[in-house]
Short mmCIF file of C-alpha atoms in Angstrom, two decimals:
data_model
loop_
_atom_site.label_atom_id
_atom_site.label_comp_id
_atom_site.label_asym_id
_atom_site.label_seq_id
_atom_site.Cartn_x
_atom_site.Cartn_y
_atom_site.Cartn_z
CA MET A 879 68.18 -51.72 -175.06
CA GLN A 880 66.17 -50.64 -172.03
CA GLU A 881 67.87 -48.54 -169.39
CA ASN A 882 68.61 -50.53 -166.25
CA ARG A 883 66.64 -49.11 -163.30
CA LEU A 884 69.54 -50.10 -161.03
CA ALA A 885 71.68 -47.44 -162.73
CA GLN A 886 69.53 -44.52 -161.55
CA LYS A 887 70.56 -42.14 -158.78
CA PHE A 888 68.46 -43.20 -155.84
CA THR A 889 66.77 -40.78 -153.46
CA PHE A 890 64.46 -41.80 -150.63
CA ASN A 891 61.40 -41.60 -152.89
CA SER A 892 62.93 -43.58 -155.75
CA LEU A 893 64.34 -46.13 -153.30
CA MET A 894 60.90 -46.68 -151.80
CA LYS A 895 59.34 -46.85 -155.26
CA PHE A 896 61.85 -49.54 -156.22
CA SER A 897 61.61 -51.61 -153.02
CA ILE A 898 57.91 -51.35 -152.13
CA PRO A 899 56.80 -53.98 -154.72
CA THR A 900 59.17 -56.53 -153.16
CA MET A 901 57.98 -55.64 -149.65
CA ILE A 902 54.35 -56.03 -150.69
CA MET A 903 55.24 -59.28 -152.41
CA MET A 904 56.79 -60.75 -149.25
CA VAL A 905 53.93 -59.59 -147.02
CA PHE A 906 51.42 -61.01 -149.46
CA MET A 907 53.28 -64.34 -149.60
CA ALA A 908 53.21 -64.51 -145.81
CA LEU A 909 49.51 -63.68 -145.72
CA TYR A 910 48.40 -66.17 -148.34
CA GLN A 911 50.45 -68.97 -146.76
CA THR A 912 48.71 -68.18 -143.49
CA VAL A 913 45.33 -68.24 -145.23
CA ASP A 914 46.36 -71.54 -146.84
CA GLY A 915 46.77 -73.05 -143.38
CA VAL A 916 43.41 -71.68 -142.25
CA PHE A 917 41.67 -73.29 -145.25
CA ILE A 918 43.27 -76.66 -144.58
CA SER A 919 42.43 -76.56 -140.88
CA ASN A 920 38.79 -75.58 -141.46
CA LEU A 921 37.93 -77.53 -144.63
CA VAL A 922 39.90 -80.74 -144.07
CA GLY A 923 40.68 -80.76 -140.35
CA GLU A 924 43.42 -80.24 -137.82
CA ILE A 925 44.84 -83.70 -138.48
CA ALA A 926 45.50 -82.61 -142.08
CA LEU A 927 47.43 -79.58 -140.83
CA THR A 928 49.51 -81.95 -138.70
CA ALA A 929 50.30 -84.03 -141.79
CA LEU A 930 51.48 -80.94 -143.66
CA ASN A 931 53.76 -79.99 -140.78
CA ILE A 932 55.24 -83.49 -140.81
CA VAL A 933 56.33 -83.25 -144.46
CA TYR A 934 57.31 -79.57 -144.24
CA PRO A 935 61.07 -80.31 -143.83
CA TYR A 936 61.21 -81.91 -147.29
CA THR A 937 59.52 -78.99 -149.03
CA SER A 938 61.71 -76.56 -147.05
CA VAL A 939 64.81 -78.16 -148.57
CA VAL A 940 63.55 -77.34 -152.07
CA ILE A 941 62.79 -73.76 -151.05
CA ALA A 942 66.17 -73.42 -149.33
CA VAL A 943 68.08 -74.59 -152.42
CA ALA A 944 66.09 -72.25 -154.68
CA ILE A 945 66.66 -69.26 -152.40
CA MET A 946 70.37 -70.06 -152.11
CA LEU A 947 70.73 -70.05 -155.91
CA SER A 948 68.54 -67.00 -156.54
CA THR A 949 69.92 -64.66 -153.86
CA GLY A 950 73.50 -65.84 -154.27
CA ALA A 951 73.47 -65.43 -158.04
CA SER A 952 71.53 -62.15 -157.97
CA ALA A 953 74.44 -60.35 -156.31
CA ILE A 954 76.91 -61.72 -158.86
CA ILE A 955 74.70 -60.94 -161.85
CA ALA A 956 73.86 -57.41 -160.65
CA ARG A 957 77.55 -56.73 -160.02
CA ASP A 958 78.37 -57.91 -163.54
CA MET A 959 75.78 -55.50 -164.95
CA GLY A 960 77.16 -52.69 -162.83
CA MET A 961 80.62 -53.35 -164.26
CA GLY A 962 79.20 -53.22 -167.79
CA GLU A 963 79.68 -56.98 -168.32
CA THR A 964 76.16 -57.42 -169.69
CA ARG A 965 76.94 -60.51 -171.79
CA ARG A 966 78.58 -62.23 -168.82
CA ALA A 967 75.57 -61.35 -166.65
CA LYS A 968 73.19 -63.02 -169.13
CA GLU A 969 75.42 -66.11 -169.38
CA ASN A 970 75.62 -66.45 -165.60
CA PHE A 971 71.86 -65.91 -165.28
CA SER A 972 71.15 -68.63 -167.85
CA PHE A 973 73.66 -70.98 -166.20
CA ILE A 974 72.11 -70.60 -162.73
CA VAL A 975 68.55 -71.12 -164.00
CA LEU A 976 69.67 -74.27 -165.86
CA THR A 977 71.46 -75.48 -162.73
CA GLY A 978 68.33 -74.87 -160.66
CA VAL A 979 66.18 -76.90 -163.08
CA MET A 980 68.67 -79.77 -163.05
CA LEU A 981 68.76 -79.83 -159.25
CA ALA A 982 64.94 -79.74 -159.17
CA VAL A 983 64.77 -82.76 -161.47
CA ILE A 984 67.23 -84.64 -159.24
CA LEU A 985 65.17 -83.79 -156.14
CA THR A 986 62.00 -84.90 -157.94
CA VAL A 987 63.46 -88.28 -158.90
CA PHE A 988 64.84 -88.74 -155.38
CA GLY A 989 61.50 -87.85 -153.85
CA LEU A 990 59.55 -90.24 -156.07
CA LEU A 991 61.94 -93.14 -155.44
CA PHE A 992 62.05 -92.74 -151.66
CA ILE A 993 58.78 -90.99 -150.84
CA ASP A 994 57.56 -93.66 -148.44
CA LYS A 995 60.86 -93.79 -146.57
CA ILE A 996 60.94 -89.97 -146.42
CA ILE A 997 57.46 -89.84 -144.89
CA TRP A 998 58.29 -92.39 -142.17
CA PHE A 999 61.67 -90.72 -141.52
CA LEU A 1000 59.98 -87.37 -140.94
CA GLY A 1001 57.88 -88.88 -138.17
CA ALA A 1002 54.56 -89.83 -139.75
CA THR A 1003 52.29 -92.18 -137.85
CA PRO A 1004 50.01 -94.81 -139.45
CA ARG A 1005 47.05 -92.51 -138.77
CA ILE A 1006 48.37 -89.68 -140.94
CA HIS A 1007 50.58 -91.59 -143.39
CA LYS A 1008 48.07 -91.42 -146.26
CA LEU A 1009 47.51 -87.69 -145.72
CA CYS A 1010 51.27 -87.11 -145.79
CA TYR A 1011 51.59 -89.17 -148.99
CA ASP A 1012 48.69 -87.44 -150.75
CA TYR A 1013 50.18 -84.01 -150.09
CA LEU A 1014 53.87 -84.83 -150.63
CA ILE A 1015 53.45 -86.72 -153.92
CA VAL A 1016 52.00 -83.60 -155.57
CA MET A 1017 54.64 -81.34 -154.05
CA VAL A 1018 57.45 -83.65 -155.21
CA LEU A 1019 56.11 -83.63 -158.78
CA SER A 1020 55.86 -79.83 -158.71
CA THR A 1021 59.45 -79.33 -157.51
CA PRO A 1022 60.66 -77.85 -160.85
CA LEU A 1023 57.79 -75.33 -160.77
CA ALA A 1024 58.63 -74.31 -157.19
CA MET A 1025 62.30 -73.92 -158.14
CA LEU A 1026 61.54 -71.72 -161.14
CA GLN A 1027 59.08 -69.59 -159.18
CA MET A 1028 61.67 -68.75 -156.52
CA LEU A 1029 64.38 -68.08 -159.11
CA PHE A 1030 62.26 -65.80 -161.29
CA GLN A 1031 60.84 -63.83 -158.35
CA THR A 1032 64.37 -62.76 -157.43
CA PHE A 1033 65.74 -62.34 -160.95
CA LEU A 1034 62.86 -60.09 -162.00
CA VAL A 1035 64.02 -57.66 -159.28
CA THR A 1036 67.61 -58.00 -160.52
CA ALA A 1037 66.37 -57.25 -164.03
CA GLY A 1038 64.79 -54.03 -162.70
CA LYS A 1039 61.20 -55.38 -162.85
CA PRO A 1040 60.07 -55.61 -159.21
CA LYS A 1041 56.48 -54.64 -160.09
CA LEU A 1042 56.21 -57.55 -162.50
CA GLY A 1043 57.50 -59.89 -159.81
CA LEU A 1044 54.87 -58.50 -157.43
CA LEU A 1045 52.09 -58.93 -159.98
CA LEU A 1046 53.02 -62.56 -160.59
CA THR A 1047 53.28 -63.33 -156.87
CA VAL A 1048 49.91 -61.73 -156.11
CA SER A 1049 48.33 -63.57 -159.06
CA GLY A 1050 49.79 -66.88 -157.91
CA GLY A 1051 48.67 -66.28 -154.32
CA ILE A 1052 45.11 -65.36 -155.26
CA THR A 1053 44.94 -68.37 -157.56
CA ASN A 1054 46.18 -70.61 -154.74
CA ILE A 1055 43.57 -69.27 -152.30
CA LEU A 1056 40.67 -69.56 -154.77
CA LEU A 1057 41.65 -73.08 -155.78
CA ASP A 1058 42.04 -74.06 -152.11
CA GLY A 1059 38.40 -73.21 -151.60
CA LEU A 1060 37.34 -75.05 -154.77
CA PHE A 1061 39.47 -78.19 -154.43
CA MET A 1062 38.98 -78.71 -150.69
CA GLY A 1063 35.37 -77.45 -150.68
CA PRO A 1064 32.97 -78.50 -153.47
CA LEU A 1065 35.41 -80.95 -155.12
CA ASN A 1066 36.34 -82.53 -151.76
CA MET A 1067 39.91 -83.34 -152.85
CA GLY A 1068 41.39 -83.06 -149.35
CA VAL A 1069 45.09 -82.34 -148.84
CA ARG A 1070 45.87 -83.40 -152.41
CA GLY A 1071 43.70 -80.50 -153.52
CA ALA A 1072 45.69 -78.14 -151.27
CA ALA A 1073 48.94 -79.34 -152.82
CA LEU A 1074 47.54 -79.05 -156.35
CA ALA A 1075 46.38 -75.48 -155.66
CA THR A 1076 49.87 -74.60 -154.45
CA ALA A 1077 51.49 -76.19 -157.51
CA ILE A 1078 49.21 -74.27 -159.90
CA GLY A 1079 50.08 -71.08 -158.02
CA TYR A 1080 53.78 -71.87 -158.59
CA SER A 1081 53.18 -72.48 -162.29
CA LEU A 1082 52.02 -68.92 -163.03
CA THR A 1083 55.39 -67.37 -162.18
CA ALA A 1084 57.35 -70.33 -163.54
CA ILE A 1085 55.68 -70.40 -166.96
CA TYR A 1086 55.48 -66.63 -167.37
CA GLY A 1087 59.12 -66.27 -166.30
CA LEU A 1088 60.25 -68.80 -168.88
CA GLY A 1089 58.37 -66.90 -171.57
CA TYR A 1090 59.52 -63.47 -170.41
CA PHE A 1091 63.23 -64.28 -170.21
CA SER A 1092 63.08 -66.23 -173.48
CA LEU A 1093 61.20 -63.72 -175.65
CA ASN A 1094 61.98 -60.27 -174.19
CA ARG A 1095 65.29 -59.68 -175.98
CA LYS A 1096 65.28 -55.95 -175.20
CA GLY A 1097 65.46 -56.38 -171.44
CA GLN A 1098 68.54 -56.31 -169.22
CA LEU A 1099 68.37 -60.07 -168.61
CA TYR A 1100 67.29 -62.83 -170.97
CA PHE A 1101 68.32 -66.37 -171.79
CA VAL A 1102 71.45 -66.91 -173.85
CA ARG A 1103 73.72 -69.91 -174.29
CA PRO A 1104 74.93 -70.59 -170.73
CA ARG A 1105 78.63 -70.80 -169.93
CA LEU A 1106 79.79 -73.45 -167.46
CA ARG A 1107 81.57 -71.45 -164.77
CA MET A 1108 82.09 -73.58 -161.68
CA LYS A 1109 83.58 -70.64 -159.79
CA VAL A 1110 80.33 -68.72 -160.34
CA LEU A 1111 78.32 -71.69 -159.04
CA LYS A 1112 80.64 -72.03 -156.03
CA ASN A 1113 80.36 -68.32 -155.22
CA THR A 1114 76.60 -68.45 -155.75
CA CYS A 1115 76.21 -71.27 -153.25
CA LEU A 1116 78.55 -69.64 -150.74
CA ASN A 1117 76.95 -66.24 -151.19
CA GLY A 1118 73.42 -67.58 -150.82
CA SER A 1119 74.25 -69.87 -147.91
CA SER A 1120 72.85 -67.45 -145.31
CA GLU A 1121 69.40 -67.45 -146.91
CA MET A 1122 69.52 -71.25 -147.17
CA VAL A 1123 70.48 -71.50 -143.50
CA ASN A 1124 67.52 -69.26 -142.61
CA ASN A 1125 65.04 -71.59 -144.30
CA LEU A 1126 66.52 -74.83 -143.02
CA ALA A 1127 66.78 -73.44 -139.49
CA VAL A 1128 63.06 -72.64 -139.42
CA ALA A 1129 62.19 -76.34 -139.64
CA VAL A 1130 64.60 -77.29 -136.86
CA THR A 1131 63.67 -74.48 -134.49
CA THR A 1132 59.93 -74.98 -135.07
CA LEU A 1133 60.37 -78.61 -134.02
CA LEU A 1134 62.25 -77.51 -130.91
CA PHE A 1135 59.57 -74.91 -130.11
CA ASN A 1136 56.97 -77.69 -130.29
CA ILE A 1137 58.94 -79.95 -127.98
CA VAL A 1138 59.43 -77.22 -125.36
CA GLY A 1139 55.81 -76.10 -125.70
CA LEU A 1140 54.51 -79.62 -125.13
CA HIS A 1141 56.71 -80.02 -122.07
CA PHE A 1142 55.56 -76.82 -120.35
CA LEU A 1143 52.07 -76.13 -121.74
CA LYS A 1144 50.89 -79.32 -123.49
CA GLU A 1145 48.99 -79.10 -126.80
CA GLU A 1146 47.53 -75.66 -126.01
CA GLY A 1147 51.04 -74.28 -125.73
CA VAL A 1148 51.99 -75.60 -129.15
CA ALA A 1149 48.86 -73.99 -130.59
CA ALA A 1150 49.80 -70.63 -129.04
CA ILE A 1151 53.36 -70.94 -130.35
CA SER A 1152 52.04 -71.65 -133.85
CA ILE A 1153 49.90 -68.50 -133.75
CA ILE A 1154 52.87 -66.35 -132.69
CA LEU A 1155 55.16 -67.82 -135.35
CA TYR A 1156 52.52 -67.13 -138.02
CA ALA A 1157 52.35 -63.53 -136.80
CA GLN A 1158 56.15 -63.25 -136.81
CA PHE A 1159 56.27 -64.46 -140.40
CA VAL A 1160 53.86 -61.74 -141.52
CA MET A 1161 55.37 -58.89 -139.46
CA THR A 1162 58.99 -59.53 -140.45
CA ALA A 1163 58.08 -59.95 -144.12
CA VAL A 1164 58.49 -56.19 -144.67
CA PHE A 1165 62.15 -56.38 -143.56
CA ILE A 1166 62.81 -59.41 -145.75
CA GLY A 1167 61.08 -57.75 -148.69
CA TYR A 1168 62.96 -54.48 -148.30
CA SER A 1169 66.35 -56.15 -147.83
CA ASN A 1170 65.85 -58.47 -150.81
CA GLY A 1171 64.49 -55.60 -152.88
CA ILE A 1172 67.46 -53.29 -152.43
CA ALA A 1173 70.19 -55.97 -152.46
CA PRO A 1174 70.62 -55.75 -156.27
CA ILE A 1175 71.09 -51.97 -155.90
CA PHE A 1176 74.09 -52.47 -153.60
CA SER A 1177 75.51 -55.17 -155.90
CA TYR A 1178 75.11 -52.98 -158.98
CA LYS A 1179 76.54 -49.85 -157.38
CA TYR A 1180 79.46 -51.83 -155.95
CA GLY A 1181 80.22 -53.24 -159.40
CA ALA A 1182 79.93 -49.75 -160.91
CA ASP A 1183 82.20 -48.31 -158.17
CA ASP A 1184 79.53 -45.73 -157.35
CA LEU A 1185 80.65 -44.98 -153.79
CA VAL A 1186 78.40 -41.96 -153.29
CA GLN A 1187 75.27 -43.99 -154.04
CA ILE A 1188 76.42 -46.90 -151.86
CA LYS A 1189 76.74 -44.54 -148.88
CA LYS A 1190 73.47 -42.80 -149.58
CA VAL A 1191 71.40 -45.98 -150.04
CA PHE A 1192 72.98 -47.44 -146.90
CA LYS A 1193 72.13 -44.35 -144.86
CA LEU A 1194 68.54 -44.31 -146.09
CA SER A 1195 68.23 -48.03 -145.40
CA ILE A 1196 69.43 -47.67 -141.80
CA PHE A 1197 66.88 -44.91 -141.16
CA PHE A 1198 64.13 -46.99 -142.79
CA VAL A 1199 64.91 -50.18 -140.86
CA ILE A 1200 65.10 -48.40 -137.49
CA GLY A 1201 61.86 -46.52 -138.11
CA VAL A 1202 59.90 -49.54 -139.29
CA SER A 1203 61.27 -51.65 -136.42
CA ALA A 1204 59.78 -49.20 -133.92
CA ILE A 1205 56.46 -49.11 -135.79
CA VAL A 1206 56.17 -52.90 -135.99
CA PHE A 1207 57.04 -53.22 -132.29
CA LEU A 1208 54.30 -50.78 -131.26
CA LEU A 1209 51.81 -52.20 -133.75
CA SER A 1210 52.27 -55.70 -132.36
CA PHE A 1211 50.66 -54.66 -129.07
CA VAL A 1212 47.60 -53.38 -130.94
CA VAL A 1213 47.11 -56.42 -133.18
CA SER A 1214 48.16 -59.21 -130.80
CA LYS A 1215 44.63 -60.04 -129.62
CA PRO A 1216 42.88 -59.70 -133.03
CA ILE A 1217 45.49 -61.98 -134.63
CA ALA A 1218 45.14 -64.56 -131.87
CA MET A 1219 41.35 -64.49 -132.13
CA VAL A 1220 41.49 -65.45 -135.82
CA PHE A 1221 43.02 -68.76 -134.76
CA ALA A 1222 41.71 -69.31 -131.22
CA SER A 1223 38.44 -67.42 -130.70
CA ASP A 1224 36.78 -70.60 -129.35
CA ASN A 1225 39.57 -71.47 -126.91
CA PRO A 1226 40.04 -68.84 -124.15
CA TYR A 1227 43.11 -70.57 -122.70
CA VAL A 1228 44.99 -70.67 -126.01
CA LEU A 1229 43.90 -67.08 -126.68
CA GLU A 1230 45.26 -65.93 -123.32
CA LEU A 1231 48.55 -67.77 -123.83
CA ALA A 1232 49.02 -66.34 -127.34
CA VAL A 1233 48.25 -62.74 -126.35
CA HIS A 1234 50.53 -62.83 -123.31
CA GLY A 1235 53.30 -64.58 -125.22
CA PHE A 1236 53.09 -62.25 -128.19
CA LYS A 1237 53.61 -59.17 -126.02
CA LEU A 1238 56.90 -60.62 -124.76
CA PHE A 1239 57.83 -61.95 -128.19
CA ALA A 1240 57.27 -58.51 -129.75
CA VAL A 1241 60.57 -57.23 -128.34
CA SER A 1242 62.28 -59.25 -131.07
CA PHE A 1243 60.92 -56.86 -133.72
CA LEU A 1244 63.24 -54.14 -132.40
CA PHE A 1245 66.24 -56.22 -133.49
CA SER A 1246 65.13 -58.48 -136.34
CA GLY A 1247 65.10 -55.70 -138.94
CA ILE A 1248 68.77 -54.78 -138.57
CA ASN A 1249 69.74 -58.47 -138.49
CA ILE A 1250 67.88 -59.26 -141.70
CA PHE A 1251 69.24 -56.14 -143.41
CA ALA A 1252 72.86 -56.84 -142.38
CA SER A 1253 72.74 -60.40 -143.67
CA ALA A 1254 71.22 -59.31 -146.99
CA LEU A 1255 73.76 -56.48 -147.34
CA PHE A 1256 76.75 -58.82 -147.08
CA THR A 1257 75.07 -61.20 -149.52
CA ALA A 1258 74.74 -58.26 -151.92
CA PHE A 1259 78.47 -57.59 -151.57
CA SER A 1260 79.14 -61.31 -152.27
CA ASN A 1261 80.49 -61.89 -148.77
CA GLY A 1262 78.67 -65.13 -148.14
CA MET A 1263 80.89 -66.06 -145.21
CA ILE A 1264 79.83 -63.09 -143.07
CA SER A 1265 76.24 -63.24 -144.26
CA GLY A 1266 76.05 -66.96 -143.51
CA ALA A 1267 77.64 -66.54 -140.09
CA LEU A 1268 75.16 -63.82 -139.09
CA SER A 1269 72.21 -65.91 -140.28
CA PHE A 1270 73.48 -69.05 -138.55
CA LEU A 1271 73.89 -67.21 -135.25
CA ARG A 1272 70.49 -65.53 -135.46
CA THR A 1273 68.25 -68.31 -136.72
CA PHE A 1274 69.97 -71.37 -135.34
CA ALA A 1275 72.79 -71.27 -132.77
CA LEU A 1276 71.60 -68.44 -130.52
CA LEU A 1277 67.93 -69.43 -130.80
CA ILE A 1278 68.57 -73.05 -129.86
CA ILE A 1279 70.67 -72.01 -126.85
CA ALA A 1280 67.97 -69.57 -125.75
CA LEU A 1281 65.19 -72.15 -126.18
CA LEU A 1282 67.07 -74.71 -124.14
CA ALA A 1283 68.27 -72.35 -121.41
CA LEU A 1284 65.57 -69.72 -120.77
CA PRO A 1285 62.57 -71.99 -120.08
CA ALA A 1286 64.71 -74.03 -117.71
CA LEU A 1287 65.79 -70.86 -115.87
CA ILE A 1288 62.60 -68.76 -115.77
CA GLY A 1289 59.81 -71.11 -116.85
CA VAL A 1290 57.10 -70.51 -119.44
CA ASP A 1291 58.04 -66.89 -120.17
CA GLY A 1292 61.42 -68.18 -121.31
CA ILE A 1293 59.68 -69.71 -124.34
CA TRP A 1294 58.32 -66.34 -125.45
CA LEU A 1295 61.59 -64.52 -124.68
CA ALA A 1296 63.86 -66.97 -126.53
CA VAL A 1297 63.52 -65.22 -129.90
CA PRO A 1298 63.93 -61.66 -128.48
CA VAL A 1299 67.09 -62.70 -126.62
CA ALA A 1300 68.52 -64.45 -129.69
CA GLU A 1301 67.68 -61.48 -131.94
CA GLY A 1302 69.12 -59.00 -129.44
CA ILE A 1303 72.45 -60.81 -129.16
CA ALA A 1304 72.55 -61.32 -132.93
CA ALA A 1305 72.04 -57.56 -133.39
CA VAL A 1306 75.29 -56.94 -131.51
CA PHE A 1307 77.14 -59.15 -134.00
CA SER A 1308 75.34 -57.52 -136.94
CA LEU A 1309 76.29 -54.01 -135.84
CA ALA A 1310 79.86 -55.11 -135.20
CA ALA A 1311 80.10 -56.59 -138.71
CA LEU A 1312 78.63 -53.42 -140.23
CA PHE A 1313 81.23 -51.34 -138.39
CA ILE A 1314 84.19 -53.58 -139.24
CA TYR A 1315 83.42 -53.73 -142.99
CA ARG A 1316 82.30 -50.11 -143.41
CA LYS A 1317 85.45 -49.08 -145.32
CA LYS A 1318 85.89 -52.24 -147.38
CA TYR A 1319 82.47 -51.84 -148.97
CA HIS A 1320 82.50 -48.03 -148.88
CA TYR A 1321 79.23 -47.44 -147.04
CA GLY A 1322 81.07 -45.92 -144.08
CA GLY A 1323 82.87 -42.59 -143.88
CA SER A 1324 86.49 -42.07 -142.94
CA ASP A 1325 85.35 -40.61 -139.62
CA GLY A 1326 84.52 -44.09 -138.41
CA LYS A 1327 80.75 -43.70 -138.60
CA LEU A 1328 78.58 -46.34 -140.19
CA TYR A 1329 77.73 -43.93 -142.97
CA ASN A 1330 78.85 -40.61 -144.36
CA THR A 1331 76.11 -38.09 -143.65
CA ALA A 1332 77.44 -35.81 -146.37
CA ALA A 1333 76.83 -38.42 -149.04
#
């Protein structure tokens, strides 16, 4: 039996060593998805990119369900391992993976039966209907692969193998990019080629994960006969609800951004907004990666009743998040123009809008790190209610209010300031939640501070 890496005594160096693969993985995922969009725009055309955006809500549902299951179950499984319930952890792991596959099959059948109605419902026009169909049909058929990829990426971290998860993600991303160029270039397969490249990228992690967790019987996690535990499934869904809300909210708020952008700045405004949202995705990926990477540590230590380590990892995490938030904020001013030029070098007006907007938008990076960390922390402690509430406020309720109110009050700059205002207010709620629950989850000292500096 291999020693579980989650059981080690973490210092700053070992914590970074454990979490860096997940951070790199998330940054790489953000980068290759951005490159994916660049390929489609340049090799097929802007109308093809529009078609992909139309069907995005359907694919986001699949991703949201997979993330809900993986993050929600990860906390439960890691806690079981921390308590020494290794058999129960394997049974719950096997049960959740089986549940994910069954849900993926249901979504696939639903998608195939109603694909035409789904496309029209999402707002396709006759001009782009065929493009939407060509892309979505492949993505619907690859739903089980997408589900398994998301599940195994998270569970490899839970199993103490973050480097393996990183390797698979990088391999899948590079494969996706290379096949994008081949399928949409020399083979001239259009958007169906883009979807096929994505599906093949999914398959690397999905197929390898099935083999790894089936054959590696010496690891901390592997497939066993699953036990039907509806309470585990209920807690998994509740616990992972915040991450699901995050992904579903992106589709809704992106649509609202587009509506407001069209009203104030026409098509050029929507283009500038798209550039900024791409940049946000890449620059916040480090916070998402770190928070997801260390979440199993908190779950394991909480299950093992290791209060000293809980306090220490929390303290180190707070220092890390604050430091990186400041760095990302300052870096955004340096890279704002180069990033915008990648997308809009031939359009001075869009370039000017994006650079100006990004400098206002960058304020959000001072707050987004602590918000992402707080939500992931409560997920790790299996408090899905608080985690979900924080995510709902940050990514949906506060952002929608800000998007509706600020542009009406102060004009165009209100569009760029909507996310910073929403993140700033959400940070107040995040800090309040961290303070209120500091004793329940033992990361706070008896002196009322958020952490015990003597830990």
